[in-house]
GROMACS .gro file of C-alpha atoms in nm:
model
   96
    1MET     CA    1   0.001  -0.001   0.002
    2THR     CA    2   0.150   0.335  -0.109
    3LYS     CA    3   0.124   0.656   0.087
    4HIS     CA    4  -0.023   0.961  -0.061
    5CYS     CA    5  -0.049   1.336   0.021
    6ILE     CA    6  -0.378   1.413   0.199
    7TYR     CA    7  -0.406   1.729   0.001
    8CYS     CA    8  -0.304   1.661  -0.364
    9LYS     CA    9  -0.290   1.277  -0.358
   10THR     CA   10   0.070   1.269  -0.493
   11GLN     CA   11   0.252   0.963  -0.388
   12ILE     CA   12   0.501   1.030  -0.106
   13ASP     CA   13   0.769   0.816   0.060
   14GLU     CA   14   0.632   0.529   0.269
   15ASN     CA   15   0.863   0.632   0.564
   16SER     CA   16   0.750   0.997   0.562
   17VAL     CA   17   0.665   1.120   0.908
   18VAL     CA   18   0.391   1.346   0.773
   19ASP     CA   19   0.106   1.255   0.524
   20VAL     CA   20   0.183   1.567   0.321
   21CYS     CA   21   0.412   1.624   0.022
   22ARG     CA   22   0.667   1.901   0.052
   23ARG     CA   23   0.488   2.123  -0.199
   24CYS     CA   24   0.161   2.111  -0.010
   25GLY     CA   25   0.336   2.127   0.330
   26VAL     CA   26   0.517   2.445   0.234
   27GLY     CA   27   0.207   2.582   0.073
   28VAL     CA   28   0.001   2.525   0.390
   29TRP     CA   29   0.242   2.612   0.665
   30GLY     CA   30   0.523   2.808   0.504
   31GLU     CA   31   0.888   2.697   0.474
   32LYS     CA   32   1.004   2.755   0.834
   33MET     CA   33   0.705   2.611   0.992
   34PHE     CA   34   0.700   2.301   0.775
   35ALA     CA   35   1.065   2.242   0.844
   36ALA     CA   36   0.995   2.263   1.223
   37ILE     CA   37   0.703   2.024   1.183
   38LEU     CA   38   0.919   1.772   0.999
   39GLN     CA   39   1.194   1.803   1.257
   40ASN     CA   40   0.965   1.757   1.559
   41MET     CA   41   0.777   1.460   1.394
   42SER     CA   42   1.116   1.294   1.314
   43GLN     CA   43   1.223   1.325   1.674
   44ALA     CA   44   0.897   1.183   1.795
   45LYS     CA   45   0.930   0.895   1.560
   46GLU     CA   46   1.289   0.821   1.692
   47ALA     CA   47   1.155   0.834   2.048
   48GLY     CA   48   0.873   0.595   1.968
   49ASP     CA   49   0.608   0.852   2.031
   50LEU     CA   50   0.472   0.879   1.676
   51PHE     CA   51   0.305   0.550   1.606
   52GLN     CA   52  -0.056   0.553   1.736
   53GLY     CA   53  -0.139   0.208   1.612
   54THR     CA   54  -0.400   0.088   1.353
   55VAL     CA   55  -0.704  -0.137   1.354
   56THR     CA   56  -0.516  -0.431   1.208
   57HIS     CA   57  -0.165  -0.386   1.341
   58SER     CA   58  -0.034  -0.240   1.671
   59PRO     CA   59   0.333  -0.317   1.738
   60SER     CA   60   0.464  -0.283   2.094
   61PRO     CA   61   0.620   0.064   2.152
   62ASN     CA   62   0.993   0.108   2.138
   63LYS     CA   63   0.984   0.322   2.447
   64PRO     CA   64   0.994   0.125   2.780
   65LYS     CA   65   0.739   0.231   3.036
   66GLN     CA   66   0.864   0.364   3.369
   67VAL     CA   67   0.683   0.303   3.695
   68LEU     CA   68   0.743   0.567   3.961
   69SER     CA   69   0.667   0.555   4.324
   70LYS     CA   70   0.477   0.857   4.461
   71ASN     CA   71   0.805   1.009   4.600
   72ASP     CA   72   0.988   0.947   4.275
   73PHE     CA   73   0.695   1.121   4.091
   74VAL     CA   74   0.693   1.419   4.321
   75GLU     CA   75   1.075   1.440   4.285
   76LYS     CA   76   1.067   1.416   3.911
   77SER     CA   77   0.780   1.674   3.892
   78LEU     CA   78   0.920   1.927   4.128
   79GLY     CA   79   1.284   1.874   4.070
   80GLU     CA   80   1.329   1.812   4.446
   81LYS     CA   81   1.288   1.538   4.696
   82PRO     CA   82   0.957   1.553   4.898
   83SER     CA   83   0.998   1.606   5.269
   84SER     CA   84   0.990   1.272   5.465
   85ASP     CA   85   0.658   1.351   5.635
   86VAL     CA   86   0.468   1.372   5.305
   87PHE     CA   87   0.438   0.997   5.232
   88SER     CA   88   0.449   0.695   5.463
   89GLU     CA   89   0.650   0.387   5.378
   90ASP     CA   90   0.354   0.225   5.202
   91ASN     CA   91   0.314   0.550   4.994
   92GLU     CA   92  -0.015   0.661   5.165
   93VAL     CA   93  -0.056   1.036   5.160
   94PHE     CA   94  -0.042   1.217   5.499
   95ALA     CA   95  -0.238   1.537   5.544
   96PRO     CA   96  -0.046   1.793   5.734
   0.00000   0.00000   0.00000
């Protein structure tokens, strides 16, 4: 199955990160914005964030899932360790 531009139906590379040919992409978004879109979509593809799956085929994602404890989540979100009186050893939340 070949891939086609959603605007003009021109055949495009099967590995293209967008479903738009260059001519239509530049025409719709402009040169600089289309280049930024291509760059960001390429980075998302490399990180494993681009593929959303299909009805017939859904490969396992390349990106491993990370499970965080509540303390790790707070530390990652805030950039600092939570105080020791925030969570108990079994990760229950204490109300001050």
